[in-house]
Every structure is written in C-alpha cells, then in structure tokens.
Amino acid sequence: MLSPNSTIGIVGGGQLGRMSAVAASRLGFKTHILSDIPDPPAGQVASHTTIGAYDDPQILESFANAVDVITFEFENIDAKGIDLLSSIRPVHPSGHILRISQDRILEKSFLNDHDIPTTKWLKIEQPSDGEKAGAKFGYPFILKTTRLGYDGKGQAVIHNPDEFEAAFHTLKPHPLIAEKKVDFACEVSVMVVRNIHGVVQTFDVAENQHKNSILDLTLVPARIQPDLRQQVQELAIHLANALELIGILGVELFIDRDGKILVNEIAPRPHNSGHWTMNACPIDQFEMHIRAVTGLPLPPAIRHSDAVMKNLIGPEDMALWPKIMATPGLIGHLYGKEIAKPGRKMGHVNILFPYNSLPGEFGIRAMLQDL
Ligand code: ADP
Ligand code: MG
C-alpha cells in the first residue's frame, strides 16, 4: 500500500489522466504526467509533467525513476516502452493486459479463449480475404484496423464486395480485422476494478448511445433486464480475474436483438462511459482506479443516484457552457482544452435522478433539448 505523498506516474496527458490526477490528489498522492503533447489537460492539475515521446528510452527511464508506481490513461505505448517502465517500477495494469487491449485480434482471441462471446470476426491479410468475410458475415460488415482506433476512427462499413478493396488499402497497418455488423438492441458498458489482493468490484451497467461513432449519452442504469445486467457484471468479474487485472477496466458490449451479450472491446483504464460515476457514486471510477493501483482497499462500487451523462463535443457543445453553468441540476465538467476542434471531447455534463427513477427516452431528450 503506497503511503500518502507518494507519486503516481500517469502515462498520457488527456482528460482521463486529468480526472485521475484530481482523484489521486484527494487521497493525498502526488501525480507525475508523461505526455507527448505540450500543455496537456492532465498537466494542469498534476504535481509534475514530463513532455516527451512515449518511445524515447531516456524519457521513459527518468519518468519511471521519478515516481513510485506507474499507470496509464492512454494504452497505446509500445511493448518495448512498457517493458522498460516495468523494469524500473510496478506498472498497473500490467504490460500483458495493455498488449492484449492494444490489438483487436489479440483482444478477441483472449476473450474467446476465456469463453467470453464477442462479435464474429476474421483476420484480414490480403484483398482476397474480403470475399471470405462477405461469405462469413454477409453485407454490410465492418472492417477495422487492429490497433490505434478510437471514436470510430480506423473503421469502414463494407456494404458490397466492390467496396472492400479500396477500404483494405486505405486502412493501415495490416493485418486488419473484419467483424460481423451486429444489429444490436443497445450498447452497454461496465467498469470493473480489481486490486492486488484479488478484490473485484463492478459499477452498475451503463447504456451508451453514440453519435458519429463518438459516445454522446450514457444512461444509468442501462435499460435492460436486471438479470442481463447481472450477467454483464459477472462477465466483467470473470474477465478481470482472467486478466489478473490491477486497476480499472472498461468493457464495451452489445446486447443483440435476442438478448445475447457480445463484448465489443475492452480498455484497461478509466473510460468515458464511466464519467457518470463522478456524481452518482460516493467513490467514482477515477478514485477506484487510483485505489487499485496504489494498493488501497476497494469498497463496493455503490451508486446513490441514477444518471445521464452527456459528452460536450466540439465548438457547438462548448457554446452551451454558459447555459449549462446557469441551469440548476446540470453538473458540468471541462477538461481544460484550449481549442474546441470539431469532434474533440471538451467536457461532459452529468444529470442525477433519484435511485431507480431514470426518466424515459422522451423525458431525457426533452431535457437535453432545453440546453
Ligand atoms: P472505438 O471505440 O475504438 O472507435 P469500437 O469498435 O468501439 O471502436 O467502435 C465504435 C462504435 O462503432 C461502437 O461503439 C459501435 O457503436 C459501432 N460498432 C463497432 N463495431 C461494431 C460491430 N461489429 N457491429 C455494430 N456496430 C459496431
Ligand atoms: Mg469503443
């Protein structure tokens, strides 16, 4: 267990690192951010910031030596870098988990090997594999890069055989992965956290709605049958144990029209779909993560309220900020980003409701329209 005033190194300087650093500071820890861009959002609230490339051995070495434990808010640091950091300080979650989650093929293979259902998939190595995917999944299917995708980037929907070849050459690097396009009833996610003693806790299952492939709304609890919610949580606990996770992990899932659960992807870090916990839970996802990586006890992940989280994306949503601040009941969070580019996540708003009284779709939409 790390003592107060110890320093947590966080690789990545985005909003997830920023909110993790705030949570760490509440527990009396210092934070040191490693970022490859200047003035990162996390640097504004951390004790120290190092600006440098994630694959520069000298940078990594001096960063590791300056901290007591290392964690991530950005999981795409390469294997060599992770090994170097791990040779100097404890790294949580482990390099093993990062490697799995960095690569959609390793990820789906790991999940399937542990009896966790995913979308049907196929490794794509050459143009002729397109026909195989079409035969296996029918059209449309989805073609994705195996690495570095986020917010729907690095993906193409293939509607007919003629579209495959161009997409195959545009998406890089190879191999790619083809996935059956799931006709889902809804998308849900769950945050699971596990510590060094094997204590595992899960937050309540959240329902996610995307706009332009970017998370728009999260509703909690997910409006699915309670037994399905429990199955999702049990699946997440099984996964956390199988990975020997230390830290928090977001699991994104589809619920198909037959009520079948399929895991879409996993992210071994705090997750956008867990931001509702900041106001609807006594201990949020960021504090849980910090507790796990510092060896503190993990209390149950209790929610005291139902919640809706709305992402604030790009200049349009930033223009709403004054109104959000002036509206009682809206709890605003901003990430300190200077320029509101289209598609950039600038902040989010949480709205709370009494426990087990989330309004219906119509009520939620009406409320958000008033913004
Ligand atoms: P990332 O979040 O890394 O950009 P995802 O694989 O989660 O990539 O894809 C983003 C979104 O695209 C998903 O949340 C989902 O809405 C949609 N999507 C992705 N894969 C599928 C699929 N196989 N079937 C249906 N929808 C999908
Ligand atoms: Mg995703």
Coordinates of N, CA, C and O in Angstrom, one line a residue, residues 112-259:
N112 N -12.4 -14.9 -26.5 CA -12.9 -16.2 -26.9 C -12.3 -17.4 -26.2 O -13.0 -18.3 -25.8
D113 N -11.0 -17.3 -26.0 CA -10.3 -18.4 -25.2 C -10.8 -18.5 -23.8 O -10.6 -19.5 -23.2
H114 N -11.4 -17.4 -23.3 CA -11.9 -17.5 -21.9 C -13.4 -17.5 -21.9 O -14.1 -17.1 -21.0
D115 N -14.0 -18.1 -23.0 CA -15.4 -18.3 -23.1 C -16.3 -17.0 -23.0 O -17.4 -17.0 -22.5
I116 N -15.7 -15.9 -23.4 CA -16.4 -14.7 -23.4 C -16.8 -14.4 -24.9 O -16.0 -14.2 -25.7
P117 N -18.2 -14.3 -25.1 CA -18.6 -14.1 -26.5 C -18.3 -12.7 -27.0 O -18.4 -11.7 -26.3
T118 N -17.9 -12.7 -28.3 CA -17.6 -11.4 -29.0 C -18.4 -11.4 -30.3 O -19.0 -12.5 -30.6
T119 N -18.3 -10.3 -31.0 CA -18.9 -10.3 -32.4 C -18.0 -11.4 -33.2 O -16.9 -11.6 -32.9
K120 N -18.6 -12.0 -34.2 CA -17.9 -12.9 -35.1 C -16.8 -12.1 -35.8 O -17.1 -11.0 -36.3
W121 N -15.6 -12.6 -36.0 CA -14.6 -11.8 -36.6 C -13.7 -12.7 -37.5 O -13.7 -13.9 -37.3
L122 N -12.9 -12.0 -38.3 CA -11.9 -12.7 -39.2 C -10.7 -11.8 -39.4 O -10.8 -10.6 -39.6
K123 N -9.5 -12.5 -39.3 CA -8.3 -11.7 -39.6 C -8.2 -11.5 -41.1 O -8.4 -12.4 -41.9
I124 N -7.9 -10.3 -41.5 CA -7.8 -9.9 -42.9 C -6.4 -9.5 -43.3 O -5.8 -8.5 -42.8
E125 N -5.8 -10.4 -44.2 CA -4.4 -10.1 -44.5 C -4.2 -9.7 -46.0 O -3.1 -9.2 -46.3
Q126 N -5.1 -10.1 -46.8 CA -4.9 -9.8 -48.3 C -6.3 -9.5 -48.9 O -7.3 -9.9 -48.3
P127 N -6.3 -8.9 -50.1 CA -7.5 -8.4 -50.7 C -8.5 -9.6 -50.9 O -9.7 -9.4 -50.7
S128 N -8.0 -10.8 -51.1 CA -8.9 -11.9 -51.4 C -9.7 -12.3 -50.1 O -10.7 -13.0 -50.2
D129 N -9.2 -11.9 -48.9 CA -9.9 -12.2 -47.7 C -11.3 -11.5 -47.6 O -12.1 -11.9 -46.8
G130 N -11.5 -10.5 -48.4 CA -12.7 -9.8 -48.4 C -13.9 -10.7 -48.7 O -15.0 -10.6 -48.1
E131 N -13.7 -11.5 -49.7 CA -14.8 -12.5 -50.1 C -15.1 -13.4 -49.0 O -16.3 -13.7 -48.7
K132 N -14.1 -13.9 -48.3 CA -14.3 -14.8 -47.2 C -15.2 -14.1 -46.1 O -16.1 -14.7 -45.6
A133 N -14.8 -12.8 -45.8 CA -15.6 -12.1 -44.8 C -17.0 -11.9 -45.3 O -18.0 -12.2 -44.5
G134 N -17.2 -11.6 -46.6 CA -18.6 -11.4 -47.1 C -19.4 -12.7 -47.0 O -20.5 -12.7 -46.6
A135 N -18.7 -13.8 -47.3 CA -19.4 -15.1 -47.2 C -19.7 -15.5 -45.7 O -20.8 -16.0 -45.4
K136 N -18.8 -15.1 -44.8 CA -19.0 -15.5 -43.4 C -20.0 -14.6 -42.7 O -20.8 -15.1 -41.9
F137 N -20.0 -13.3 -43.0 CA -20.9 -12.4 -42.3 C -22.1 -11.8 -43.0 O -23.0 -11.3 -42.5
G138 N -22.0 -11.9 -44.4 CA -23.0 -11.2 -45.2 C -22.6 -9.7 -45.2 O -21.7 -9.3 -44.5
Y139 N -23.4 -8.9 -45.9 CA -23.2 -7.5 -46.0 C -24.3 -6.7 -45.3 O -25.4 -7.2 -45.3
P140 N -24.0 -5.5 -44.7 CA -22.7 -5.0 -44.6 C -21.9 -5.6 -43.4 O -22.5 -6.2 -42.5
F141 N -20.6 -5.6 -43.5 CA -19.8 -6.0 -42.4 C -18.8 -4.8 -42.1 O -18.8 -3.8 -42.9
I142 N -18.1 -4.9 -41.0 CA -17.2 -3.8 -40.6 C -15.7 -4.2 -40.8 O -15.4 -5.3 -40.3
L143 N -14.9 -3.3 -41.4 CA -13.5 -3.6 -41.5 C -12.8 -2.6 -40.6 O -13.1 -1.4 -40.6
K144 N -11.9 -3.1 -39.7 CA -11.2 -2.2 -38.7 C -9.7 -2.4 -38.7 O -9.3 -3.5 -39.0
T145 N -9.0 -1.4 -38.4 CA -7.6 -1.6 -38.1 C -7.5 -2.4 -36.7 O -8.5 -2.2 -35.9
T146 N -6.5 -3.1 -36.5 CA -6.4 -3.9 -35.3 C -5.9 -3.0 -34.1 O -6.1 -3.3 -33.0
R147 N -5.2 -1.9 -34.5 CA -4.5 -1.1 -33.5 C -4.9 0.4 -33.6 O -5.3 0.9 -34.7
L148 N -4.8 1.2 -32.5 CA -4.9 2.6 -32.5 C -6.2 3.2 -33.0 O -6.3 4.4 -33.2
G149 N -7.3 2.5 -33.0 CA -8.6 3.1 -33.4 C -9.2 3.7 -32.1 O -9.0 3.3 -31.0
Y150 N -9.9 4.8 -32.3 CA -10.7 5.4 -31.2 C -11.8 6.3 -31.9 O -11.6 6.7 -33.0
D151 N -12.9 6.4 -31.1 CA -14.0 7.2 -31.6 C -14.4 6.9 -33.1 O -14.7 7.7 -33.9
G152 N -14.4 5.6 -33.4 CA -14.8 5.1 -34.7 C -13.7 5.4 -35.8 O -14.0 5.0 -37.0
K153 N -12.6 5.9 -35.5 CA -11.5 6.1 -36.5 C -10.8 4.8 -36.8 O -10.7 3.9 -35.9
G154 N -10.4 4.6 -38.1 CA -9.8 3.4 -38.5 C -10.8 2.3 -38.7 O -10.6 1.1 -38.5
Q155 N -12.0 2.7 -39.2 CA -13.1 1.7 -39.5 C -13.8 2.0 -40.8 O -13.9 3.2 -41.2
A156 N -14.3 1.0 -41.5 CA -15.1 1.3 -42.7 C -16.2 0.2 -42.7 O -16.0 -0.9 -42.3
V157 N -17.4 0.7 -43.1 CA -18.5 -0.3 -43.3 C -18.5 -0.7 -44.7 O -18.4 0.1 -45.7
I158 N -18.4 -2.0 -44.9 CA -18.4 -2.6 -46.3 C -19.8 -3.1 -46.7 O -20.3 -4.1 -46.2
H159 N -20.4 -2.3 -47.6 CA -21.8 -2.6 -48.0 C -21.9 -3.7 -49.1 O -22.9 -4.3 -49.2
N160 N -20.9 -3.8 -49.9 CA -20.9 -4.8 -51.0 C -19.5 -5.1 -51.4 O -18.5 -4.4 -51.0
P161 N -19.3 -6.2 -52.1 CA -17.9 -6.7 -52.4 C -17.0 -5.6 -53.1 O -15.8 -5.6 -52.9
D162 N -17.7 -4.7 -53.9 CA -16.9 -3.7 -54.6 C -16.2 -2.7 -53.7 O -15.2 -2.1 -54.0
E163 N -16.7 -2.5 -52.5 CA -16.2 -1.5 -51.6 C -15.0 -2.0 -50.8 O -14.3 -1.3 -50.1
F164 N -14.7 -3.4 -50.8 CA -13.7 -3.9 -50.0 C -12.3 -3.5 -50.3 O -11.6 -3.0 -49.4
E165 N -11.9 -3.6 -51.6 CA -10.5 -3.4 -51.9 C -10.0 -2.0 -51.6 O -8.9 -1.8 -51.0
A166 N -10.8 -0.9 -51.9 CA -10.4 0.4 -51.6 C -10.2 0.6 -50.1 O -9.2 1.2 -49.6
A167 N -11.2 0.1 -49.3 CA -11.1 0.2 -47.8 C -9.9 -0.6 -47.3 O -9.1 -0.1 -46.4
F168 N -9.6 -1.7 -47.9 CA -8.5 -2.6 -47.5 C -7.1 -1.8 -47.6 O -6.3 -1.8 -46.8
H169 N -7.1 -1.0 -48.7 CA -5.8 -0.3 -49.0 C -5.8 1.0 -48.2 O -4.7 1.5 -47.9
T170 N -6.9 1.6 -47.8 CA -6.9 2.8 -47.0 C -6.6 2.6 -45.6 O -5.8 3.3 -44.9
L171 N -7.1 1.5 -45.0 CA -6.9 1.2 -43.6 C -5.5 0.6 -43.4 O -5.2 -0.4 -44.0
K172 N -4.8 1.1 -42.4 CA -3.4 0.7 -42.2 C -3.1 0.7 -40.7 O -3.7 1.5 -40.0
P173 N -2.1 0.0 -40.2 CA -1.4 -1.1 -40.9 C -2.2 -2.4 -41.0 O -3.1 -2.6 -40.3
H174 N -1.7 -3.3 -41.8 CA -2.3 -4.6 -42.0 C -1.6 -5.5 -40.9 O -0.5 -5.2 -40.5
P175 N -2.1 -6.6 -40.5 CA -3.5 -7.1 -40.9 C -4.6 -6.3 -40.3 O -4.4 -5.5 -39.4
L176 N -5.8 -6.4 -40.9 CA -7.0 -5.8 -40.4 C -7.9 -6.9 -39.8 O -7.5 -8.0 -39.8
I177 N -9.0 -6.4 -39.3 CA -10.0 -7.4 -38.7 C -11.3 -7.0 -39.4 O -11.7 -5.8 -39.5
A178 N -12.0 -8.0 -39.8 CA -13.4 -7.9 -40.2 C -14.3 -8.4 -39.2 O -14.0 -9.4 -38.5
E179 N -15.4 -7.7 -38.9 CA -16.4 -8.1 -37.9 C -17.8 -8.1 -38.5 O -18.1 -7.2 -39.3
K180 N -18.6 -9.1 -38.1 CA -20.0 -9.0 -38.4 C -20.6 -7.8 -37.9 O -20.3 -7.4 -36.7
K181 N -21.4 -7.1 -38.6 CA -22.1 -5.9 -38.1 C -23.3 -6.4 -37.2 O -24.2 -7.0 -37.7
V182 N -23.2 -6.1 -36.0 CA -24.2 -6.5 -35.0 C -25.4 -5.6 -35.1 O -25.3 -4.4 -35.0
D183 N -26.6 -6.2 -35.3 CA -27.8 -5.5 -35.2 C -28.2 -5.4 -33.8 O -29.0 -6.3 -33.3
F184 N -27.6 -4.5 -33.0 CA -27.8 -4.6 -31.6 C -29.1 -3.8 -31.1 O -29.5 -2.9 -31.7
A185 N -29.6 -4.4 -30.0 CA -30.8 -3.7 -29.4 C -30.3 -2.5 -28.6 O -30.9 -1.4 -28.6
C186 N -29.1 -2.6 -27.9 CA -28.4 -1.5 -27.3 C -27.0 -1.8 -27.0 O -26.5 -3.0 -27.1
E187 N -26.2 -0.7 -26.8 CA -24.8 -0.9 -26.4 C -24.7 -0.5 -24.9 O -25.3 0.4 -24.4
V188 N -24.0 -1.4 -24.2 CA -23.8 -1.1 -22.8 C -22.3 -1.2 -22.4 O -21.5 -1.6 -23.2
S189 N -22.0 -0.7 -21.2 CA -20.6 -0.9 -20.8 C -20.6 -1.1 -19.3 O -21.6 -0.7 -18.6
V190 N -19.5 -1.6 -18.8 CA -19.4 -1.8 -17.3 C -17.9 -1.5 -16.9 O -17.0 -1.9 -17.7
M191 N -17.8 -0.9 -15.8 CA -16.4 -0.6 -15.3 C -16.2 -1.6 -14.2 O -17.0 -1.8 -13.3
V192 N -15.0 -2.3 -14.3 CA -14.7 -3.3 -13.3 C -13.3 -3.0 -12.8 O -12.4 -2.5 -13.5
V193 N -13.1 -3.1 -11.5 CA -11.8 -2.7 -10.9 C -11.4 -3.9 -10.0 O -12.2 -4.5 -9.3
R194 N -10.1 -4.1 -10.0 CA -9.5 -5.2 -9.2 C -8.2 -4.8 -8.6 O -7.4 -4.1 -9.2
N195 N -8.0 -5.2 -7.3 CA -6.7 -4.8 -6.7 C -5.8 -6.0 -6.5 O -6.1 -7.1 -6.9
I196 N -4.6 -5.7 -6.0 CA -3.5 -6.7 -5.9 C -4.0 -7.9 -5.0 O -3.4 -9.0 -5.2
H197 N -4.9 -7.7 -4.1 CA -5.4 -8.8 -3.3 C -6.5 -9.6 -4.0 O -7.1 -10.5 -3.3
G198 N -6.8 -9.3 -5.2 CA -7.9 -10.0 -5.9 C -9.3 -9.6 -5.6 O -10.2 -10.2 -5.9
V199 N -9.4 -8.5 -4.8 CA -10.8 -7.9 -4.6 C -11.3 -7.3 -5.9 O -10.5 -6.5 -6.5
V200 N -12.5 -7.6 -6.3 CA -13.0 -7.1 -7.5 C -14.4 -6.4 -7.2 O -15.2 -6.9 -6.5
Q201 N -14.5 -5.2 -7.8 CA -15.8 -4.5 -7.7 C -16.2 -4.1 -9.1 O -15.4 -3.8 -10.0
T202 N -17.6 -4.1 -9.3 CA -18.0 -3.5 -10.6 C -19.1 -2.4 -10.3 O -19.9 -2.5 -9.4
F203 N -19.0 -1.4 -11.1 CA -20.0 -0.4 -11.1 C -21.3 -0.9 -11.8 O -21.2 -2.0 -12.5
D204 N -22.4 -0.2 -11.7 CA -23.6 -0.6 -12.4 C -23.4 -0.5 -13.9 O -22.6 0.3 -14.4
V205 N -24.2 -1.3 -14.6 CA -24.1 -1.3 -16.1 C -24.7 -0.1 -16.7 O -25.8 0.4 -16.3
A206 N -24.0 0.5 -17.6 CA -24.4 1.8 -18.3 C -24.9 1.5 -19.7 O -24.3 0.6 -20.4
E207 N -25.8 2.3 -20.2 CA -26.3 2.2 -21.6 C -25.7 3.4 -22.4 O -25.7 4.5 -21.9
N208 N -25.1 3.1 -23.5 CA -24.4 4.1 -24.3 C -25.0 4.3 -25.6 O -25.4 3.4 -26.4
Q209 N -25.1 5.6 -26.0 CA -25.6 6.0 -27.3 C -24.6 6.8 -28.0 O -24.1 7.8 -27.4
H210 N -24.2 6.4 -29.2 CA -23.2 7.1 -30.0 C -23.8 8.0 -31.0 O -24.8 7.8 -31.6
K211 N -23.0 9.1 -31.4 CA -23.4 10.0 -32.5 C -22.1 10.1 -33.3 O -21.1 10.5 -32.7
N212 N -22.2 9.9 -34.6 CA -21.0 9.9 -35.5 C -19.9 9.1 -34.9 O -18.7 9.5 -34.8
S213 N -20.2 7.9 -34.4 CA -19.3 7.0 -33.8 C -18.6 7.5 -32.5 O -17.6 6.9 -32.0
I214 N -19.0 8.6 -32.0 CA -18.4 9.1 -30.7 C -19.5 9.0 -29.6 O -20.7 9.3 -29.9
L215 N -19.1 8.6 -28.4 CA -20.1 8.5 -27.4 C -20.8 9.8 -27.1 O -20.1 10.9 -27.0
D216 N -22.1 9.8 -27.1 CA -22.9 11.0 -26.9 C -23.5 11.0 -25.5 O -23.3 11.9 -24.7
L217 N -24.3 9.9 -25.3 CA -25.0 9.8 -24.0 C -24.7 8.5 -23.3 O -24.6 7.5 -23.9
T218 N -24.7 8.6 -22.0 CA -24.6 7.4 -21.1 C -25.8 7.5 -20.2 O -26.0 8.5 -19.5
L219 N -26.6 6.4 -20.1 CA -27.7 6.4 -19.2 C -27.5 5.3 -18.1 O -27.1 4.1 -18.5
V220 N -27.7 5.5 -16.9 CA -27.5 4.6 -15.8 C -28.7 4.5 -14.9 O -29.1 5.6 -14.4
P221 N -29.3 3.3 -14.6 CA -28.8 2.0 -15.1 C -29.3 1.8 -16.5 O -30.2 2.4 -16.9
A222 N -28.5 0.9 -17.2 CA -28.9 0.5 -18.6 C -30.3 0.0 -18.5 O -30.7 -0.8 -17.6
R223 N -31.1 0.3 -19.5 CA -32.5 -0.1 -19.6 C -32.6 -1.5 -20.2 O -33.2 -1.7 -21.2
I224 N -32.0 -2.5 -19.5 CA -32.1 -3.9 -19.9 C -32.6 -4.7 -18.7 O -32.5 -4.2 -17.6
Q225 N -33.0 -5.9 -19.0 CA -33.5 -6.7 -17.9 C -32.4 -6.8 -16.7 O -31.2 -7.0 -17.0
P226 N -32.9 -6.8 -15.5 CA -31.9 -6.9 -14.4 C -31.1 -8.2 -14.4 O -29.9 -8.1 -14.1
D227 N -31.6 -9.3 -14.9 CA -30.8 -10.5 -15.0 C -29.7 -10.3 -16.0 O -28.6 -10.9 -15.9
L228 N -29.9 -9.6 -17.1 CA -28.9 -9.3 -18.1 C -27.8 -8.4 -17.5 O -26.6 -8.6 -17.7
R229 N -28.2 -7.4 -16.7 CA -27.3 -6.5 -16.1 C -26.3 -7.4 -15.2 O -25.1 -7.2 -15.2
Q230 N -26.9 -8.3 -14.5 CA -26.1 -9.1 -13.6 C -25.2 -10.0 -14.4 O -24.0 -10.1 -14.0
Q231 N -25.6 -10.5 -15.5 CA -24.7 -11.3 -16.3 C -23.6 -10.5 -16.8 O -22.4 -11.0 -16.9
V232 N -23.8 -9.3 -17.2 CA -22.8 -8.4 -17.7 C -21.7 -8.2 -16.6 O -20.5 -8.2 -16.8
Q233 N -22.2 -7.9 -15.4 CA -21.3 -7.7 -14.3 C -20.5 -9.0 -14.0 O -19.3 -8.9 -13.7
E234 N -21.1 -10.1 -14.0 CA -20.4 -11.4 -13.8 C -19.4 -11.6 -14.8 O -18.3 -12.1 -14.5
L235 N -19.7 -11.3 -16.1 CA -18.8 -11.5 -17.2 C -17.5 -10.6 -16.9 O -16.4 -11.0 -17.1
A236 N -17.8 -9.4 -16.5 CA -16.7 -8.4 -16.2 C -15.8 -8.9 -15.1 O -14.5 -8.8 -15.2
I237 N -16.4 -9.5 -14.1 CA -15.6 -10.0 -13.0 C -14.7 -11.2 -13.4 O -13.5 -11.3 -13.1
H238 N -15.3 -12.1 -14.2 CA -14.6 -13.2 -14.8 C -13.4 -12.7 -15.6 O -12.3 -13.2 -15.5
L239 N -13.7 -11.7 -16.4 CA -12.6 -11.1 -17.3 C -11.5 -10.5 -16.4 O -10.3 -10.7 -16.7
A240 N -11.9 -9.7 -15.4 CA -10.9 -9.1 -14.6 C -10.0 -10.1 -13.9 O -8.7 -10.0 -13.8
N241 N -10.6 -11.2 -13.5 CA -9.8 -12.3 -12.8 C -8.9 -13.0 -13.9 O -7.7 -13.3 -13.6
A242 N -9.5 -13.2 -15.1 CA -8.7 -13.9 -16.1 C -7.5 -13.1 -16.5 O -6.4 -13.6 -16.8
L243 N -7.6 -11.8 -16.5 CA -6.5 -10.9 -16.9 C -5.6 -10.6 -15.8 O -4.5 -10.0 -15.9
E244 N -6.0 -11.0 -14.5 CA -5.2 -10.7 -13.3 C -5.1 -9.2 -13.3 O -4.0 -8.6 -13.0
L245 N -6.1 -8.5 -13.5 CA -6.2 -7.0 -13.6 C -5.8 -6.4 -12.3 O -6.2 -6.8 -11.2
I246 N -5.0 -5.3 -12.4 CA -4.8 -4.4 -11.2 C -5.1 -3.0 -11.7 O -4.3 -2.5 -12.6
G247 N -6.2 -2.4 -11.3 CA -6.6 -1.1 -11.8 C -8.1 -1.3 -12.3 O -8.7 -2.3 -12.0
I248 N -8.5 -0.3 -13.1 CA -9.8 -0.3 -13.6 C -9.8 -0.7 -15.1 O -8.8 -0.4 -15.8
L249 N -10.9 -1.2 -15.6 CA -11.1 -1.6 -16.9 C -12.5 -1.4 -17.4 O -13.4 -1.7 -16.7
G250 N -12.6 -0.8 -18.6 CA -14.0 -0.6 -19.2 C -14.2 -1.7 -20.2 O -13.4 -2.0 -21.0
V251 N -15.4 -2.3 -20.1 CA -15.8 -3.3 -21.0 C -17.0 -2.8 -21.8 O -18.0 -2.4 -21.2
E252 N -16.8 -2.7 -23.2 CA -17.9 -2.3 -24.0 C -18.6 -3.5 -24.6 O -17.9 -4.4 -25.1
L253 N -19.9 -3.5 -24.6 CA -20.7 -4.7 -25.0 C -21.9 -4.3 -25.9 O -22.4 -3.2 -25.7
F254 N -22.3 -5.2 -26.7 CA -23.6 -5.1 -27.4 C -24.5 -6.1 -26.8 O -24.2 -7.2 -26.4
I255 N -25.8 -5.7 -26.7 CA -26.9 -6.6 -26.4 C -27.7 -6.8 -27.7 O -28.2 -5.8 -28.2
D256 N -27.6 -8.0 -28.3 CA -28.3 -8.2 -29.6 C -29.8 -8.4 -29.4 O -30.3 -8.4 -28.3
R257 N -30.5 -8.5 -30.6 CA -31.9 -8.5 -30.5 C -32.5 -9.7 -29.8 O -33.6 -9.7 -29.4
D258 N -31.7 -10.7 -29.7 CA -32.1 -11.9 -28.9 C -31.7 -11.9 -27.4 O -31.8 -12.9 -26.7
G259 N -31.2 -10.7 -27.0 CA -30.8 -10.6 -25.6 C -29.4 -11.3 -25.4 O -29.1 -11.6 -24.2

